[in-house]
Short mmCIF file of C-alpha atoms and ligand atoms in Angstrom, two decimals:
data_model
loop_
_atom_site.label_atom_id
_atom_site.label_comp_id
_atom_site.label_asym_id
_atom_site.label_seq_id
_atom_site.Cartn_x
_atom_site.Cartn_y
_atom_site.Cartn_z
CA MET A 1 4.93 11.57 -34.64
CA SER A 2 3.75 8.47 -37.26
CA GLU A 3 0.79 7.98 -39.05
CA LEU A 4 -0.65 5.31 -36.37
CA ALA A 5 0.45 7.34 -33.22
CA ASP A 6 -1.13 10.44 -34.50
CA ALA A 7 -4.62 7.96 -35.25
CA LEU A 8 -4.92 6.85 -31.87
CA LEU A 9 -3.74 10.46 -31.19
CA LYS A 10 -6.91 11.67 -32.33
CA LYS A 11 -9.26 8.78 -30.84
CA ILE A 12 -8.20 9.35 -27.46
CA GLU A 13 -8.17 13.32 -27.58
CA SER A 14 -12.22 12.65 -29.34
CA ARG A 15 -12.60 10.09 -26.55
CA ARG A 16 -13.48 7.02 -29.08
CA ALA A 17 -10.54 5.44 -28.06
CA ARG A 18 -11.55 2.02 -26.05
CA THR A 19 -9.48 2.03 -22.83
CA GLY A 20 -8.90 -0.70 -20.63
CA VAL A 21 -7.50 -1.88 -17.07
CA VAL A 22 -6.16 -5.26 -16.64
CA GLY A 23 -6.40 -5.58 -12.26
CA LEU A 24 -8.95 -4.32 -10.75
CA GLY A 25 -7.78 -3.61 -7.31
CA TYR A 26 -6.97 -0.27 -5.35
CA VAL A 27 -5.10 0.94 -8.09
CA GLY A 28 -6.78 -0.55 -11.14
CA LEU A 29 -10.51 0.42 -10.33
CA PRO A 30 -9.98 4.10 -9.22
CA LEU A 31 -8.06 4.32 -12.31
CA LEU A 32 -11.13 2.66 -14.67
CA VAL A 33 -13.97 4.96 -13.13
CA GLU A 34 -11.54 7.99 -13.92
CA LEU A 35 -11.29 7.03 -17.53
CA ALA A 36 -15.09 6.40 -17.68
CA LYS A 37 -15.79 9.81 -15.96
CA GLY A 38 -13.22 11.40 -18.44
CA GLY A 39 -15.82 10.56 -21.29
CA PHE A 40 -14.01 7.13 -22.17
CA HIS A 41 -15.87 3.77 -22.58
CA ALA A 42 -13.56 2.07 -20.14
CA THR A 43 -13.38 -2.03 -19.92
CA GLY A 44 -11.73 -3.48 -16.48
CA ILE A 45 -9.96 -7.02 -17.13
CA ASP A 46 -9.32 -8.97 -13.69
CA LEU A 47 -9.27 -12.81 -12.92
CA ASP A 48 -10.83 -12.32 -9.78
CA THR A 49 -15.23 -12.86 -10.65
CA ARG A 50 -15.90 -11.36 -7.78
CA LYS A 51 -15.25 -8.02 -8.74
CA ILE A 52 -16.45 -8.42 -12.37
CA ASP A 53 -19.70 -9.19 -10.82
CA ALA A 54 -19.60 -6.33 -8.70
CA ILE A 55 -18.76 -4.22 -11.33
CA HIS A 56 -21.53 -5.62 -13.26
CA GLN A 57 -23.97 -4.99 -10.38
CA GLY A 58 -23.23 -1.32 -10.08
CA ARG A 59 -20.91 -2.05 -6.97
CA SER A 60 -17.23 -0.53 -5.67
CA TYR A 61 -16.19 -2.78 -3.66
CA ILE A 62 -13.06 -0.22 -3.04
CA PRO A 63 -13.43 2.06 -0.61
CA ASP A 64 -11.80 5.02 -2.27
CA VAL A 65 -14.80 4.70 -5.05
CA SER A 66 -18.17 5.22 -4.72
CA THR A 67 -20.85 2.60 -5.67
CA ALA A 68 -23.19 5.60 -6.79
CA ASP A 69 -20.12 5.85 -10.12
CA VAL A 70 -20.00 2.53 -10.33
CA GLN A 71 -23.81 2.38 -10.54
CA ALA A 72 -23.98 5.64 -12.87
CA LEU A 73 -20.78 5.17 -15.42
CA LYS A 74 -22.32 1.43 -15.27
CA ASN A 75 -25.47 2.42 -16.51
CA ALA A 76 -24.53 5.15 -18.53
CA GLY A 77 -22.86 2.05 -20.84
CA LYS A 78 -19.55 3.75 -20.08
CA LEU A 79 -17.86 0.87 -18.10
CA ASP A 80 -18.29 -2.53 -18.16
CA ALA A 81 -16.03 -5.51 -16.85
CA THR A 82 -14.94 -9.19 -17.71
CA ALA A 83 -12.59 -11.90 -17.06
CA ASP A 84 -11.85 -12.77 -20.79
CA PHE A 85 -8.79 -11.51 -22.79
CA SER A 86 -10.23 -11.98 -25.62
CA ILE A 87 -11.62 -8.17 -25.19
CA VAL A 88 -8.51 -7.09 -25.88
CA ALA A 89 -9.18 -7.28 -29.63
CA GLN A 90 -11.80 -4.37 -29.22
CA LEU A 91 -9.79 -1.99 -27.36
CA ASP A 92 -7.22 0.84 -28.33
CA THR A 93 -5.64 1.21 -24.91
CA ILE A 94 -4.47 -0.95 -21.68
CA ASN A 95 -2.94 -0.14 -18.25
CA ILE A 96 -1.69 -2.86 -16.56
CA CYS A 97 -2.27 -2.42 -12.61
CA VAL A 98 -1.22 -6.46 -11.13
CA PRO A 99 0.34 -6.77 -8.76
CA THR A 100 3.91 -7.05 -8.10
CA PRO A 101 4.62 -8.96 -4.49
CA LEU A 102 7.93 -9.76 -3.14
CA ARG A 103 9.11 -13.68 -3.03
CA LYS A 104 9.83 -15.17 0.44
CA THR A 105 13.36 -14.70 -0.62
CA LYS A 106 12.42 -10.80 -1.21
CA ASP A 107 13.15 -11.37 -4.88
CA PRO A 108 10.45 -9.19 -7.01
CA ASP A 109 7.70 -12.06 -7.88
CA MET A 110 7.08 -11.03 -11.72
CA SER A 111 4.93 -13.65 -12.80
CA TYR A 112 1.82 -11.42 -12.25
CA ILE A 113 2.94 -9.50 -15.20
CA VAL A 114 4.04 -11.69 -17.04
CA SER A 115 0.96 -13.82 -17.47
CA ALA A 116 -1.12 -10.66 -18.03
CA VAL A 117 1.65 -9.79 -20.53
CA GLU A 118 0.79 -13.06 -22.47
CA ALA A 119 -2.89 -12.71 -21.89
CA ILE A 120 -2.66 -9.61 -23.81
CA GLY A 121 0.04 -10.57 -26.48
CA LYS A 122 -2.60 -13.51 -27.48
CA HIS A 123 -4.91 -9.85 -28.71
CA LEU A 124 -2.78 -7.38 -29.08
CA HIS A 125 -3.33 -5.01 -32.54
CA LYS A 126 -1.54 -2.50 -34.74
CA GLY A 127 -2.28 0.93 -32.89
CA MET A 128 -2.43 -0.11 -29.56
CA LEU A 129 -1.41 1.83 -26.64
CA ILE A 130 -0.37 -0.56 -23.46
CA VAL A 131 1.01 1.29 -20.17
CA LEU A 132 2.61 -0.88 -17.50
CA VAL A 133 1.59 0.78 -14.19
CA SER A 134 2.60 -2.05 -11.43
CA THR A 135 5.04 -0.63 -9.45
CA THR A 136 8.40 -2.35 -10.62
CA TYR A 137 12.54 -2.30 -10.72
CA PRO A 138 13.94 -0.14 -13.51
CA GLY A 139 13.68 -1.75 -16.50
CA THR A 140 11.29 -4.09 -16.57
CA THR A 141 9.01 -2.61 -19.47
CA GLU A 142 11.74 -2.36 -21.85
CA LYS A 143 13.25 -6.27 -20.54
CA VAL A 144 10.40 -7.88 -19.56
CA VAL A 145 7.01 -6.46 -21.17
CA GLN A 146 8.36 -5.43 -24.55
CA PRO A 147 9.91 -9.07 -25.56
CA LEU A 148 6.96 -10.84 -24.76
CA LEU A 149 4.32 -8.18 -26.64
CA GLU A 150 7.35 -8.44 -29.60
CA ALA A 151 6.86 -12.14 -29.30
CA THR A 152 3.26 -11.48 -31.44
CA GLY A 153 5.75 -10.21 -34.03
CA LEU A 154 4.56 -6.36 -33.70
CA LYS A 155 7.11 -3.96 -33.36
CA ALA A 156 7.19 -1.81 -30.01
CA GLY A 157 6.90 1.88 -30.74
CA THR A 158 6.03 1.70 -34.33
CA ASP A 159 3.17 -1.18 -34.46
CA PHE A 160 2.19 -0.63 -30.84
CA PHE A 161 2.75 1.46 -28.33
CA LEU A 162 4.60 1.02 -24.74
CA ALA A 163 5.07 3.07 -21.55
CA PHE A 164 5.54 3.15 -17.68
CA SER A 165 3.37 5.19 -15.79
CA PRO A 166 3.63 4.59 -11.79
CA GLU A 167 0.72 4.98 -9.38
CA ARG A 168 0.79 6.99 -6.35
CA VAL A 169 -2.83 6.68 -5.41
CA ASP A 170 -3.21 6.86 -1.22
CA PRO A 171 -5.69 4.92 -0.25
CA GLY A 172 -8.37 6.75 2.26
CA ASN A 173 -7.26 10.28 1.59
CA PRO A 174 -9.69 12.23 1.12
CA THR A 175 -7.58 15.36 -0.42
CA PHE A 176 -5.62 13.88 -2.77
CA GLN A 177 -7.39 10.96 -5.52
CA THR A 178 -6.57 9.68 -8.80
CA HIS A 179 -7.78 12.96 -10.74
CA ASN A 180 -5.67 15.37 -8.74
CA VAL A 181 -2.35 13.66 -8.21
CA PRO A 182 0.34 14.71 -10.79
CA LYS A 183 1.26 11.76 -13.18
CA VAL A 184 4.65 10.69 -14.33
CA VAL A 185 4.77 9.01 -17.41
CA GLY A 186 7.82 7.87 -19.65
CA GLY A 187 7.47 6.07 -23.35
CA LEU A 188 9.46 4.00 -24.73
CA THR A 189 9.84 6.37 -27.76
CA PRO A 190 8.35 9.81 -28.07
CA ASP A 191 5.17 8.61 -29.83
CA CYS A 192 4.84 6.31 -26.84
CA ALA A 193 5.14 9.26 -23.66
CA ARG A 194 2.97 11.52 -26.32
CA LEU A 195 -0.06 8.82 -26.51
CA ALA A 196 0.04 7.94 -22.81
CA GLY A 197 0.21 11.27 -21.59
CA ALA A 198 -2.70 12.25 -23.80
CA LEU A 199 -4.50 9.12 -22.23
CA TYR A 200 -3.82 10.09 -18.72
CA GLY A 201 -4.14 14.14 -19.25
CA THR A 202 -7.87 13.27 -20.15
CA ALA A 203 -8.67 12.28 -16.48
CA ILE A 204 -5.46 13.50 -14.47
CA GLU A 205 -5.32 16.95 -13.94
CA THR A 206 -1.14 17.04 -13.83
CA ILE A 207 1.15 14.94 -16.10
CA VAL A 208 5.01 15.05 -15.75
CA PRO A 209 7.01 13.27 -18.67
CA VAL A 210 10.08 12.32 -18.33
CA SER A 211 12.73 10.69 -20.94
CA SER A 212 12.45 6.92 -20.55
CA THR A 213 10.18 4.08 -18.94
CA ARG A 214 13.35 3.31 -16.86
CA VAL A 215 13.20 7.29 -15.36
CA ALA A 216 9.48 7.03 -14.84
CA GLU A 217 9.86 3.39 -12.94
CA MET A 218 12.91 4.65 -10.71
CA VAL A 219 10.76 8.14 -9.52
CA LYS A 220 8.19 5.40 -7.93
CA LEU A 221 10.71 3.41 -6.44
CA LEU A 222 12.64 6.36 -5.39
CA GLU A 223 9.21 8.05 -3.56
CA ASN A 224 8.50 4.77 -1.63
CA THR A 225 12.03 3.94 -0.82
CA PHE A 226 12.45 7.60 0.61
CA ARG A 227 9.50 6.90 2.92
CA ALA A 228 11.20 3.59 4.07
CA VAL A 229 14.06 5.04 4.76
CA ASN A 230 13.04 8.02 6.52
CA ILE A 231 10.35 5.82 8.77
CA GLY A 232 13.32 3.43 9.65
CA LEU A 233 15.29 6.91 10.94
CA VAL A 234 12.69 7.70 13.15
CA ASN A 235 11.90 4.20 14.24
CA GLU A 236 15.32 4.00 15.03
CA LEU A 237 15.24 7.63 17.18
CA ALA A 238 11.94 6.09 18.69
CA LEU A 239 14.83 3.24 20.42
CA MET A 240 17.43 5.70 21.14
CA CYS A 241 14.74 7.97 22.87
CA ASP A 242 13.35 5.16 25.10
CA LYS A 243 16.57 4.33 26.78
CA MET A 244 17.15 8.10 26.90
CA ASN A 245 13.58 8.83 28.75
CA ILE A 246 12.95 11.36 26.05
CA ASP A 247 9.33 11.36 24.03
CA VAL A 248 10.01 10.79 20.37
CA TRP A 249 6.80 12.55 19.40
CA GLU A 250 7.29 15.60 21.30
CA VAL A 251 10.82 15.82 19.15
CA VAL A 252 9.08 15.22 15.59
CA ASP A 253 6.23 17.76 16.35
CA ALA A 254 8.65 20.38 17.71
CA ALA A 255 11.37 20.01 14.68
CA LYS A 256 8.68 19.82 12.06
CA THR A 257 7.84 23.67 13.40
CA LYS A 258 10.86 24.62 11.33
CA PRO A 259 9.28 25.55 7.77
CA PHE A 260 12.28 24.62 5.55
CA GLY A 261 14.73 21.64 5.34
CA PHE A 262 12.45 19.29 7.20
CA MET A 263 9.75 16.59 6.80
CA ALA A 264 8.01 14.78 9.47
CA PHE A 265 7.85 10.81 9.76
CA TYR A 266 6.81 9.51 12.72
CA PRO A 267 7.78 5.79 14.45
CA GLY A 268 5.44 3.18 14.70
CA PRO A 269 4.85 -0.94 14.94
CA GLY A 270 6.74 -1.36 11.41
CA LEU A 271 5.53 -1.04 8.28
CA GLY A 272 2.52 -2.11 6.61
CA GLY A 273 0.80 -2.09 2.93
CA HIS A 274 1.61 -3.19 -0.61
CA CYS A 275 4.12 -0.57 -1.52
CA ILE A 276 6.55 0.76 1.62
CA PRO A 277 7.58 -3.00 2.58
CA ILE A 278 8.22 -4.31 -0.66
CA ASP A 279 9.22 -1.69 -3.34
CA PRO A 280 12.35 -0.83 -1.65
CA PHE A 281 13.44 -4.45 -2.56
CA TYR A 282 12.85 -4.08 -5.88
CA LEU A 283 15.10 -1.66 -6.35
CA SER A 284 18.23 -3.58 -4.12
CA TRP A 285 17.38 -6.59 -5.90
CA LYS A 286 18.28 -4.63 -9.57
CA ALA A 287 20.88 -2.80 -7.87
CA LYS A 288 22.78 -6.17 -6.74
CA GLN A 289 22.17 -7.44 -10.22
CA THR A 290 24.49 -4.69 -11.39
CA GLY A 291 26.88 -4.92 -8.78
CA PHE A 292 25.93 -2.46 -6.76
CA ASP A 293 24.92 -2.81 -2.66
CA PRO A 294 22.37 -0.57 -1.27
CA ARG A 295 22.89 0.26 2.26
CA PHE A 296 20.43 2.55 3.36
CA ILE A 297 17.39 0.31 1.66
CA GLU A 298 18.74 -2.73 3.93
CA LEU A 299 19.25 -0.46 7.30
CA ALA A 300 16.36 0.62 6.76
CA GLY A 301 14.39 -2.58 5.92
CA HIS A 302 16.54 -4.08 9.00
CA ILE A 303 15.22 -1.31 11.59
CA ASN A 304 11.27 -1.46 10.55
CA ALA A 305 10.71 -5.45 10.55
CA GLY A 306 12.23 -4.93 14.28
CA MET A 307 9.71 -2.71 15.60
CA PRO A 308 6.54 -5.52 15.83
CA HIS A 309 9.37 -7.38 18.16
CA TYR A 310 10.07 -4.02 20.10
CA VAL A 311 6.31 -3.87 20.78
CA VAL A 312 6.14 -7.23 22.31
CA GLU A 313 8.94 -5.73 24.56
CA LYS A 314 6.86 -2.82 25.50
CA VAL A 315 4.01 -5.18 25.85
CA ALA A 316 6.41 -7.65 28.15
CA GLU A 317 7.40 -4.76 30.45
CA ALA A 318 3.92 -3.34 30.77
CA LEU A 319 2.43 -6.29 32.07
CA ASN A 320 5.80 -6.55 34.29
CA THR A 321 4.37 -3.35 36.69
CA LYS A 322 1.50 -5.63 37.12
CA ARG A 323 3.49 -8.89 38.02
CA LYS A 324 2.28 -10.40 34.86
CA ALA A 325 3.72 -13.05 31.84
CA VAL A 326 2.76 -12.19 28.38
CA ASN A 327 2.60 -16.24 28.79
CA GLY A 328 -1.74 -16.64 29.59
CA SER A 329 -2.33 -12.86 29.44
CA ASN A 330 -5.08 -12.18 27.28
CA ILE A 331 -4.14 -9.47 24.89
CA LEU A 332 -5.69 -6.97 22.43
CA VAL A 333 -4.78 -5.47 19.41
CA ALA A 334 -6.21 -2.39 18.83
CA GLY A 335 -6.10 -1.94 14.91
CA VAL A 336 -5.14 -4.95 12.20
CA ALA A 337 -5.87 -2.79 8.76
CA TYR A 338 -2.09 -1.54 7.94
CA LYS A 339 -3.33 2.47 8.40
CA ARG A 340 -5.41 4.54 9.91
CA ASP A 341 -9.34 4.10 9.15
CA ILE A 342 -8.56 1.61 5.86
CA ASP A 343 -9.59 -1.74 5.63
CA ASP A 344 -6.48 -2.94 3.69
CA MET A 345 -4.55 -5.25 5.75
CA ARG A 346 -1.74 -6.35 3.36
CA GLU A 347 1.87 -6.61 4.99
CA SER A 348 0.27 -5.48 8.31
CA PRO A 349 2.78 -4.96 11.00
CA ALA A 350 -0.62 -5.63 13.57
CA LEU A 351 -0.17 -9.30 11.71
CA ASP A 352 3.42 -9.68 13.04
CA VAL A 353 2.71 -8.26 16.83
CA MET A 354 -0.19 -10.81 17.00
CA GLY A 355 2.45 -13.85 15.79
CA LEU A 356 4.66 -12.95 17.98
CA LEU A 357 2.33 -12.40 21.37
CA HIS A 358 0.58 -15.45 20.67
CA ALA A 359 4.01 -17.70 20.18
CA LYS A 360 4.71 -16.36 24.10
CA GLY A 361 1.56 -17.78 24.47
CA ALA A 362 -0.65 -14.70 25.00
CA LYS A 363 -4.11 -15.20 24.57
CA VAL A 364 -4.28 -12.91 21.64
CA SER A 365 -7.80 -10.91 20.46
CA TYR A 366 -8.31 -7.83 18.24
CA ALA A 367 -11.18 -5.22 17.60
CA ASP A 368 -10.74 -3.55 14.13
CA PRO A 369 -13.87 -1.87 12.72
CA TYR A 370 -12.40 -2.12 9.21
CA VAL A 371 -11.64 -6.45 9.40
CA GLU A 372 -13.94 -8.47 10.36
CA GLU A 373 -12.53 -11.65 10.65
CA VAL A 374 -8.33 -12.62 9.98
CA HIS A 375 -8.03 -15.72 8.54
CA GLY A 376 -5.56 -18.62 9.61
CA ARG A 377 -3.36 -18.23 6.59
CA GLU A 378 -2.90 -14.51 7.27
CA TRP A 379 -0.74 -14.69 10.57
CA SER A 380 1.45 -16.75 12.18
CA GLY A 381 -1.33 -18.07 15.27
CA ARG A 382 -2.85 -20.21 12.02
CA TYR A 383 -6.45 -19.86 13.63
CA ASP A 384 -9.57 -17.54 12.35
CA ILE A 385 -9.66 -15.10 14.56
CA LYS A 386 -12.84 -12.54 14.46
CA SER A 387 -13.13 -9.08 15.66
CA VAL A 388 -14.75 -8.23 18.84
CA GLU A 389 -16.19 -5.22 19.70
CA LEU A 390 -14.02 -2.58 21.76
CA THR A 391 -17.27 -1.00 24.25
CA ARG A 392 -17.00 0.57 27.68
CA GLY A 393 -17.48 -2.48 30.01
CA SER A 394 -15.99 -5.03 27.79
CA ILE A 395 -12.21 -3.06 27.78
CA GLY A 396 -11.44 -4.10 31.34
CA ARG A 397 -11.33 -7.66 30.55
CA TYR A 398 -8.22 -7.99 28.56
CA ASP A 399 -5.05 -7.74 30.84
CA CYS A 400 -3.33 -5.30 28.19
CA ILE A 401 -4.53 -3.33 25.01
CA VAL A 402 -2.22 -2.43 21.77
CA ILE A 403 -3.03 -0.05 20.14
CA VAL A 404 -1.61 -0.79 16.72
CA THR A 405 -3.86 0.99 14.09
CA ASP A 406 -5.01 4.41 15.31
CA HIS A 407 -8.80 3.88 13.55
CA LYS A 408 -10.36 7.43 14.38
CA THR A 409 -13.49 5.76 15.75
CA PHE A 410 -11.79 4.20 18.36
CA ASP A 411 -13.08 5.23 21.96
CA TYR A 412 -9.37 6.33 23.30
CA GLU A 413 -10.70 8.20 26.56
CA GLY A 414 -12.91 4.90 27.63
CA LEU A 415 -9.60 2.97 26.70
CA VAL A 416 -7.87 5.14 29.03
CA ALA A 417 -10.49 5.12 31.61
CA GLU A 418 -10.97 1.42 31.50
CA ALA A 419 -8.28 -1.15 30.25
CA GLU A 420 -5.95 -2.08 32.61
CA LEU A 421 -2.71 -1.63 30.84
CA ILE A 422 -2.37 -0.23 27.21
CA VAL A 423 0.48 0.36 24.83
CA ASP A 424 0.51 2.53 22.44
CA THR A 425 2.38 2.50 19.58
CA ARG A 426 0.68 5.63 17.33
CA ASN A 427 0.57 8.19 20.70
CA ALA A 428 -2.96 7.86 20.11
CA ILE A 429 -3.30 8.79 23.42
CA LYS A 430 -0.89 11.88 23.03
CA LYS A 431 -0.58 12.05 27.42
CA SER A 432 1.33 10.26 29.89
CA TYR A 433 -1.09 8.09 32.06
CA PRO A 434 1.19 5.38 34.89
CA HIS A 435 -0.93 3.07 32.87
CA VAL A 436 -0.34 3.60 29.45
CA PHE A 437 3.06 2.82 27.76
CA ARG A 438 3.97 4.96 24.75
CA LEU A 439 6.23 3.80 22.15
CA GLY A 440 9.19 5.77 22.12
CA ALA A 441 8.07 7.89 25.22
CA PRO A 442 9.11 7.75 28.72
CA GLN A 443 7.12 5.83 31.51
CA SER A 444 7.19 6.06 35.60
CA VAL A 445 8.60 2.55 36.56
CA GLY A 446 5.74 0.19 38.21
CA GLU A 447 5.29 -1.08 41.87
CA GLY A 448 8.17 -3.04 42.55
CA ALA A 449 10.64 -2.38 39.70
CA ASN A 450 13.58 -0.13 40.35
CA ALA A 451 15.12 2.86 38.11
CA ALA A 452 16.70 1.72 34.75
CA PRO A 453 20.26 2.60 34.92
CA THR A 454 20.38 6.21 32.69
N1 NAD B 501 -2.46 -0.18 -3.01
C1 NAD B 501 -2.10 0.69 -3.34
O1 NAD B 501 -1.88 1.61 -2.59
C2 NAD B 501 -0.59 1.16 -4.52
C3 NAD B 501 -0.42 2.69 -4.61
C4 NAD B 501 0.70 2.41 -5.70
C5 NAD B 501 1.30 1.70 -6.59
N2 NAD B 501 0.72 0.29 -6.38
C6 NAD B 501 1.13 -0.56 -7.12
O2 NAD B 501 0.11 -1.08 -8.17
C7 NAD B 501 0.07 -2.24 -8.29
C8 NAD B 501 -1.18 -2.96 -8.06
O3 NAD B 501 -1.51 -2.91 -7.24
P1 NAD B 501 -3.25 -3.08 -5.83
O4 NAD B 501 -2.80 -2.62 -4.71
O5 NAD B 501 -3.89 -2.44 -6.82
O6 NAD B 501 -3.38 -4.60 -6.27
P2 NAD B 501 -4.61 -5.49 -5.98
O7 NAD B 501 -4.08 -6.99 -5.66
O8 NAD B 501 -5.52 -4.55 -4.98
O9 NAD B 501 -5.18 -5.53 -7.27
C9 NAD B 501 -4.55 -5.90 -8.26
C10 NAD B 501 -5.71 -6.71 -8.98
O10 NAD B 501 -4.85 -7.85 -10.37
C11 NAD B 501 -6.15 -8.96 -10.68
N3 NAD B 501 -4.92 -9.64 -11.52
C12 NAD B 501 -4.17 -10.62 -10.88
N4 NAD B 501 -3.38 -11.12 -11.54
C13 NAD B 501 -3.80 -11.18 -13.11
C14 NAD B 501 -4.09 -11.42 -14.28
N5 NAD B 501 -3.15 -12.05 -14.44
N6 NAD B 501 -5.08 -10.42 -15.45
C15 NAD B 501 -5.63 -10.14 -14.73
N7 NAD B 501 -5.85 -9.47 -13.76
C16 NAD B 501 -5.13 -10.13 -12.89
C17 NAD B 501 -6.05 -9.46 -9.13
O11 NAD B 501 -7.42 -10.20 -9.55
C18 NAD B 501 -6.62 -8.04 -8.09
O12 NAD B 501 -8.07 -7.95 -8.54
C19 NAD B 501 1.17 -3.18 -8.02
O13 NAD B 501 2.26 -3.22 -8.72
C20 NAD B 501 1.17 -2.39 -6.73
O14 NAD B 501 2.33 -1.78 -6.05
C21 NAD B 501 -0.22 -0.18 -5.28
#
């Protein structure tokens, strides 16, 4: 180990190293808090001054991080935040947790990484450790981050240390949180890997070293592509089951009793969140650059992207049993967050379902205890819409209720008792009822309709 690396290792081990996190969102804030809990002085950097203000006030704005923790660490002088990158001059380590979205063309949007790294570069100094955490395509650390930082004249692996370590946070998961999810670490050189492993080892129970930054980048993409492809498979199975009058939920539940060689995935209204709908396209983009045609990713993407259309078909089918059309019907979407019991609406399939229903002339409302308002810019209806309360007595005023996100707080018994029609995309209502249309499950034909040919 070089002298410079050894000096930083000693600082990390003694907690004298000053740690920083750039990008204080769903990934960055929990990591910042874990580092502060691990005994470091931790400084968060974000361009969003509302987040900086919240930390200054000792307040958390991420459900997985408690305000009590932020308050206590702030009061103990362990936690700080700023929008000013000149603080980098005083830091020994930095984790970069900025967004990595897709452009409209489904190409990676690297602008957040580039701008954060350029801002860090202005204050980079000898002996620092920089770790890229944002999910991205293999080669980003070496081909994008390293050259930008080396433009300062300092050399990676010698003057400063560079690593990639993906985040695996599962928002809303009470069992697995930052500290007890194993952390994969790949360094540019063995010194880089050792330092990054030492830093995380202070706050995270298990470190998984891999041989390079490229391997670490690919690990994250494999994990999320695995989910996207398996969800695509089970969504296709749901479409098949619908045609074959078989209950896909019963099939998956029975299959998962096999104690080996099977992992349960469930169908749904489409992919949501900042990871599964996006990350596989980082991989397919990179693969195409090398002349490789990644077929699984594209196929799963195609099936998953079609699910909101299938949900709208189900709504039309349900309304048909009451001799009604989508056009002019009052339709309520229950749950707009991308998954149960969280407030994150990014890439939520509910927004597509609402947009498609609106385009067909439905009067669209929604209820979500976690999301107060959907702004016009967030869905294709283009107008602001506020969440309504889904209480007994109000349920019956809708022609159809579409359960898109199965929040635990919804009164499902009340829905079954009072709703005229329900389309259930999550199997939230486990049983069959004549007025409940479950995704991927058989349905008795309504009055005046004829049985479909089998
Ligand atoms: N949310 C998840 O569940 C999750 C899980 C694993 C990995 N990831 C990955 O982690 C990364 C961050 O995701 P997130 O969900 O935390 O995003 P987020 O949008 O919640 O947070 C990103 C933060 O970065 C800030 N930011 C943007 N540009 C900046 C800049 N130039 N300088 C400083 N701050 C800047 C934003 O203001 C925001 O607060 C992404 O690459 C994502 O794919 C996310």
